[in-house]
Tab-separated table of C-alpha atoms in Angstrom:
chain	number	residue	atom	x	y	z
A	1	UNK	CA	-33.084	-3.322	-120.076
A	2	UNK	CA	-34.608	-1.473	-117.075
A	3	UNK	CA	-34.002	-4.526	-114.705
A	4	UNK	CA	-36.338	-4.500	-111.605
A	5	UNK	CA	-38.582	-1.474	-111.212
A	6	UNK	CA	-40.938	-0.496	-108.235
A	7	UNK	CA	-43.728	1.614	-107.926
A	8	UNK	CA	-44.427	4.070	-106.114
A	9	UNK	CA	-41.081	5.114	-104.421
A	10	UNK	CA	-42.721	6.687	-101.709
A	11	UNK	CA	-46.184	6.276	-99.964
A	12	UNK	CA	-47.812	7.563	-96.736
A	13	UNK	CA	-50.932	5.724	-95.773
A	14	UNK	CA	-53.487	6.003	-92.705
A	15	UNK	CA	-54.099	3.197	-90.649
A	16	UNK	CA	-56.784	0.683	-92.337
A	17	UNK	CA	-56.189	2.172	-95.799
A	18	UNK	CA	-54.976	-0.564	-98.552
A	19	UNK	CA	-52.594	-0.344	-101.552
A	20	UNK	CA	-50.738	-2.210	-103.992
A	21	UNK	CA	-47.033	-2.190	-104.654
A	22	UNK	CA	-45.999	-3.262	-108.111
A	23	UNK	CA	-42.775	-4.900	-109.103
A	24	UNK	CA	-41.805	-5.385	-112.625
A	25	UNK	CA	-38.557	-6.838	-114.401
A	26	UNK	CA	-37.752	-7.496	-117.769
A	27	UNK	CA	-35.131	-10.277	-117.396
A	28	UNK	CA	-37.411	-13.148	-117.952
A	29	UNK	CA	-36.778	-14.469	-114.335
A	30	UNK	CA	-38.777	-17.118	-112.987
A	31	UNK	CA	-38.506	-16.305	-109.256
A	32	UNK	CA	-39.727	-13.055	-107.555
A	33	UNK	CA	-39.297	-12.008	-103.913
A	34	UNK	CA	-40.866	-9.532	-101.658
A	35	UNK	CA	-38.750	-8.331	-98.725
A	36	UNK	CA	-39.213	-5.612	-95.973
A	37	UNK	CA	-36.177	-4.069	-94.158
A	38	UNK	CA	-36.544	-2.553	-90.762
A	39	UNK	CA	-33.400	-1.377	-88.870
A	40	UNK	CA	-31.171	-3.886	-87.595
A	41	UNK	CA	-33.363	-6.764	-89.101
A	42	UNK	CA	-31.647	-7.128	-92.197
A	43	UNK	CA	-33.985	-8.072	-95.007
A	44	UNK	CA	-36.910	-10.445	-94.315
A	45	UNK	CA	-39.057	-12.245	-96.842
A	46	UNK	CA	-42.742	-11.663	-97.116
A	47	UNK	CA	-43.764	-13.853	-100.103
A	48	UNK	CA	-42.316	-15.301	-103.153
A	49	UNK	CA	-43.125	-16.701	-106.418
A	50	UNK	CA	-41.463	-19.507	-108.314
A	51	UNK	CA	-43.134	-18.759	-111.921
A	52	UNK	CA	-46.151	-17.262	-113.312
A	53	UNK	CA	-49.407	-18.126	-111.222
A	54	UNK	CA	-47.408	-19.229	-108.090
A	55	UNK	CA	-46.908	-17.814	-104.728
A	56	UNK	CA	-45.767	-19.118	-101.301
A	57	UNK	CA	-45.291	-17.293	-98.040
A	58	UNK	CA	-42.031	-16.320	-96.734
A	59	UNK	CA	-40.759	-15.501	-93.169
A	60	UNK	CA	-43.288	-12.573	-92.513
A	61	UNK	CA	-46.410	-12.827	-94.579
A	62	UNK	CA	-49.079	-11.581	-92.157
A	63	UNK	CA	-51.050	-8.811	-93.304
A	64	UNK	CA	-49.760	-8.961	-96.754
A	65	UNK	CA	-51.268	-10.646	-100.348
A	66	UNK	CA	-49.270	-11.228	-103.342
A	67	UNK	CA	-50.372	-12.108	-106.894
A	68	UNK	CA	-48.268	-13.263	-110.013
A	69	UNK	CA	-50.733	-13.092	-112.900
A	70	UNK	CA	-47.744	-12.356	-115.439
A	71	UNK	CA	-44.488	-13.557	-115.399
A	72	UNK	CA	-42.884	-10.184	-115.400
A	73	UNK	CA	-44.910	-8.597	-112.486
A	74	UNK	CA	-45.185	-9.443	-108.683
A	75	UNK	CA	-47.780	-7.442	-106.959
A	76	UNK	CA	-47.742	-7.029	-103.142
A	77	UNK	CA	-51.010	-5.928	-101.510
A	78	UNK	CA	-51.784	-4.452	-98.052
A	79	UNK	CA	-55.386	-4.824	-97.281
A	80	UNK	CA	-55.538	-2.758	-94.120
A	81	UNK	CA	-52.442	-1.142	-93.087
A	82	UNK	CA	-51.166	-0.979	-89.662
A	83	UNK	CA	-48.282	1.015	-88.172
A	84	UNK	CA	-46.282	-1.989	-87.859
A	85	UNK	CA	-46.012	-2.092	-91.584
A	86	UNK	CA	-43.971	1.032	-91.796
A	87	UNK	CA	-40.911	-0.099	-93.736
A	88	UNK	CA	-39.182	-0.163	-96.954
A	89	UNK	CA	-40.121	-2.771	-99.346
A	90	UNK	CA	-37.798	-4.333	-101.949
A	91	UNK	CA	-38.710	-6.571	-104.630
A	92	UNK	CA	-36.103	-8.819	-106.196
A	93	UNK	CA	-35.954	-11.363	-108.946
A	94	UNK	CA	-33.580	-14.195	-110.057
A	95	UNK	CA	-33.386	-16.518	-113.156
A	96	UNK	CA	-33.853	-19.795	-111.063
A	97	UNK	CA	-31.124	-21.896	-112.361
A	98	UNK	CA	-27.885	-23.501	-110.896
A	99	UNK	CA	-24.481	-22.285	-112.489
A	100	UNK	CA	-23.696	-18.547	-113.920
A	101	UNK	CA	-25.668	-15.891	-112.483
A	102	UNK	CA	-28.955	-18.308	-112.353
A	103	UNK	CA	-29.370	-17.567	-108.552
A	104	UNK	CA	-28.018	-14.150	-108.384
A	105	UNK	CA	-30.902	-11.755	-107.010
A	106	UNK	CA	-31.377	-8.349	-108.810
A	107	UNK	CA	-33.098	-5.970	-106.694
A	108	UNK	CA	-35.519	-2.912	-107.213
A	109	UNK	CA	-34.757	0.651	-105.571
A	110	UNK	CA	-37.364	0.075	-102.957
A	111	UNK	CA	-40.503	1.577	-101.735
A	112	UNK	CA	-40.560	3.630	-98.523
A	113	UNK	CA	-43.983	3.088	-96.674
A	114	UNK	CA	-45.062	5.318	-93.786
A	115	UNK	CA	-48.525	4.028	-91.993
A	116	UNK	CA	-49.970	6.681	-89.632
B	1	UNK	CA	-31.844	-25.713	-93.073
B	2	UNK	CA	-29.684	-22.801	-93.827
B	3	UNK	CA	-28.905	-19.682	-91.884
B	4	UNK	CA	-26.439	-17.034	-91.702
B	5	UNK	CA	-24.497	-14.822	-88.789
B	6	UNK	CA	-22.900	-11.679	-89.373
B	7	UNK	CA	-20.822	-11.274	-86.455
B	8	UNK	CA	-20.470	-7.634	-86.210
B	9	UNK	CA	-23.402	-5.175	-86.374
B	10	UNK	CA	-20.945	-2.358	-86.967
B	11	UNK	CA	-17.277	-2.123	-88.018
B	12	UNK	CA	-15.329	1.476	-87.893
B	13	UNK	CA	-12.152	1.665	-89.656
B	14	UNK	CA	-9.855	4.954	-90.960
B	15	UNK	CA	-9.678	5.483	-94.536
B	16	UNK	CA	-6.676	3.630	-95.964
B	17	UNK	CA	-6.614	0.841	-93.321
B	18	UNK	CA	-8.007	-2.673	-94.220
B	19	UNK	CA	-11.578	-3.848	-93.776
B	20	UNK	CA	-12.661	-7.096	-92.462
B	21	UNK	CA	-16.743	-7.832	-92.027
B	22	UNK	CA	-17.129	-11.514	-90.767
B	23	UNK	CA	-19.849	-13.857	-92.091
B	24	UNK	CA	-20.366	-17.588	-90.789
B	25	UNK	CA	-22.896	-19.862	-92.722
B	26	UNK	CA	-24.893	-22.939	-92.114
B	27	UNK	CA	-25.998	-24.873	-94.949
B	28	UNK	CA	-27.405	-28.536	-95.593
B	29	UNK	CA	-26.094	-28.550	-99.354
B	30	UNK	CA	-23.188	-27.092	-101.096
B	31	UNK	CA	-24.348	-23.291	-100.752
B	32	UNK	CA	-23.807	-20.519	-102.829
B	33	UNK	CA	-22.704	-17.378	-100.911
B	34	UNK	CA	-23.097	-13.913	-101.675
B	35	UNK	CA	-22.048	-10.197	-100.274
B	36	UNK	CA	-24.468	-7.195	-101.224
B	37	UNK	CA	-23.859	-3.636	-100.522
B	38	UNK	CA	-26.476	-0.973	-99.812
B	39	UNK	CA	-25.648	2.575	-99.852
B	40	UNK	CA	-27.836	5.183	-98.004
B	41	UNK	CA	-31.196	5.433	-99.338
B	42	UNK	CA	-30.510	2.903	-101.987
B	43	UNK	CA	-31.096	-0.681	-103.464
B	44	UNK	CA	-28.868	-3.544	-102.859
B	45	UNK	CA	-26.124	-4.229	-105.109
B	46	UNK	CA	-24.047	-7.653	-105.562
B	47	UNK	CA	-20.553	-7.385	-104.735
B	48	UNK	CA	-19.276	-10.851	-104.993
B	49	UNK	CA	-20.399	-14.305	-104.997
B	50	UNK	CA	-19.174	-17.907	-104.541
B	51	UNK	CA	-20.818	-20.799	-106.291
B	52	UNK	CA	-18.446	-23.645	-105.825
B	53	UNK	CA	-15.759	-22.548	-108.040
B	54	UNK	CA	-12.733	-20.641	-106.739
B	55	UNK	CA	-12.645	-20.229	-102.858
B	56	UNK	CA	-11.216	-17.030	-103.013
B	57	UNK	CA	-13.712	-14.661	-104.764
B	58	UNK	CA	-12.864	-11.356	-105.992
B	59	UNK	CA	-15.633	-8.722	-106.471
B	60	UNK	CA	-16.167	-4.852	-107.204
B	61	UNK	CA	-14.425	-2.131	-105.890
B	62	UNK	CA	-11.513	-4.085	-104.746
B	63	UNK	CA	-13.355	-6.395	-102.424
B	64	UNK	CA	-12.732	-10.237	-102.070
B	65	UNK	CA	-13.988	-12.916	-99.871
B	66	UNK	CA	-12.584	-16.357	-98.977
B	67	UNK	CA	-14.762	-19.238	-98.904
B	68	UNK	CA	-13.766	-21.768	-95.625
B	69	UNK	CA	-15.707	-24.761	-95.570
B	70	UNK	CA	-14.077	-26.019	-92.554
B	71	UNK	CA	-14.633	-22.836	-90.572
B	72	UNK	CA	-18.012	-22.361	-92.504
B	73	UNK	CA	-16.958	-18.553	-92.851
B	74	UNK	CA	-17.150	-16.238	-96.002
B	75	UNK	CA	-15.714	-13.020	-94.759
B	76	UNK	CA	-15.459	-9.958	-96.642
B	77	UNK	CA	-12.080	-7.865	-96.904
B	78	UNK	CA	-10.767	-4.873	-98.744
B	79	UNK	CA	-6.774	-3.966	-98.245
B	80	UNK	CA	-7.415	-0.417	-97.988
B	81	UNK	CA	-10.942	1.708	-97.095
B	82	UNK	CA	-12.310	4.376	-99.053
B	83	UNK	CA	-14.839	7.060	-97.661
B	84	UNK	CA	-17.321	5.571	-100.732
B	85	UNK	CA	-17.021	2.267	-98.868
B	86	UNK	CA	-19.209	3.495	-96.097
B	87	UNK	CA	-22.596	1.502	-96.296
B	88	UNK	CA	-24.440	-1.602	-95.044
B	89	UNK	CA	-23.150	-5.090	-96.155
B	90	UNK	CA	-25.435	-7.986	-96.163
B	91	UNK	CA	-24.086	-11.823	-96.124
B	92	UNK	CA	-26.376	-13.959	-97.884
B	93	UNK	CA	-26.644	-17.972	-98.302
B	94	UNK	CA	-28.553	-19.798	-100.605
B	95	UNK	CA	-28.172	-23.544	-100.159
B	96	UNK	CA	-29.138	-24.889	-103.560
B	97	UNK	CA	-30.465	-28.410	-103.901
B	98	UNK	CA	-33.314	-26.621	-106.398
B	99	UNK	CA	-34.080	-24.238	-103.727
B	100	UNK	CA	-33.427	-20.210	-104.671
B	101	UNK	CA	-34.696	-18.917	-101.647
B	102	UNK	CA	-31.843	-17.178	-99.951
B	103	UNK	CA	-31.489	-16.260	-96.396
B	104	UNK	CA	-29.922	-12.840	-95.055
B	105	UNK	CA	-27.745	-11.729	-92.268
B	106	UNK	CA	-28.929	-8.731	-90.524
B	107	UNK	CA	-26.072	-6.679	-92.097
B	108	UNK	CA	-23.075	-4.796	-91.063
B	109	UNK	CA	-22.635	-1.167	-90.864
B	110	UNK	CA	-19.294	0.139	-92.081
B	111	UNK	CA	-18.053	3.257	-91.017
B	112	UNK	CA	-14.938	4.927	-92.435
B	113	UNK	CA	-13.538	7.622	-90.913
B	114	UNK	CA	-11.057	10.218	-92.497
């Protein structure tokens, strides 16, 4: 089991450029999440998905889009990158059931994005 | 609605002394509560979780936490700090009721002095 993987690990963009971050999980989890982490702010939820083909906005969705065409993949897109989007991005997944480890989140290793 | 407050942004201890990281929560349902640890430039790893079973929860690396409903607290403790415990710690609440959208605290940075 690879768990949750993210690509790329690092990326530098210029303002206005676009990019897509890929998250993949091999645990057959229903829920997937994208977070950004900034110093002193904890993890803030950007978008999430409760199953294949569904997406929903989190706390800080502006400037980002997501897609979940396959259950195992959750893509985060930046259409026109801005310096304020410089951050570390984490993907997570959870089974989404009560009991046992059903609501435990599993995290990817993160993507460090710098927008110049 | 759910929320979580980590009462200290930084905690500094000496190696071999006890660790206390404080967390208060708010939830409309019977919540699940978690502590995650993040070492520098790494992802998040689950330390322990409370899901309505025993109120004293034991986790990895000697950490434990006690769920106190009357105080709406879930403080993380360890009897004796080790240098390798230096990291960022996050308290997380997930209030259930069919929702699996957790809320994270802002984190507590644990500094361990030799």
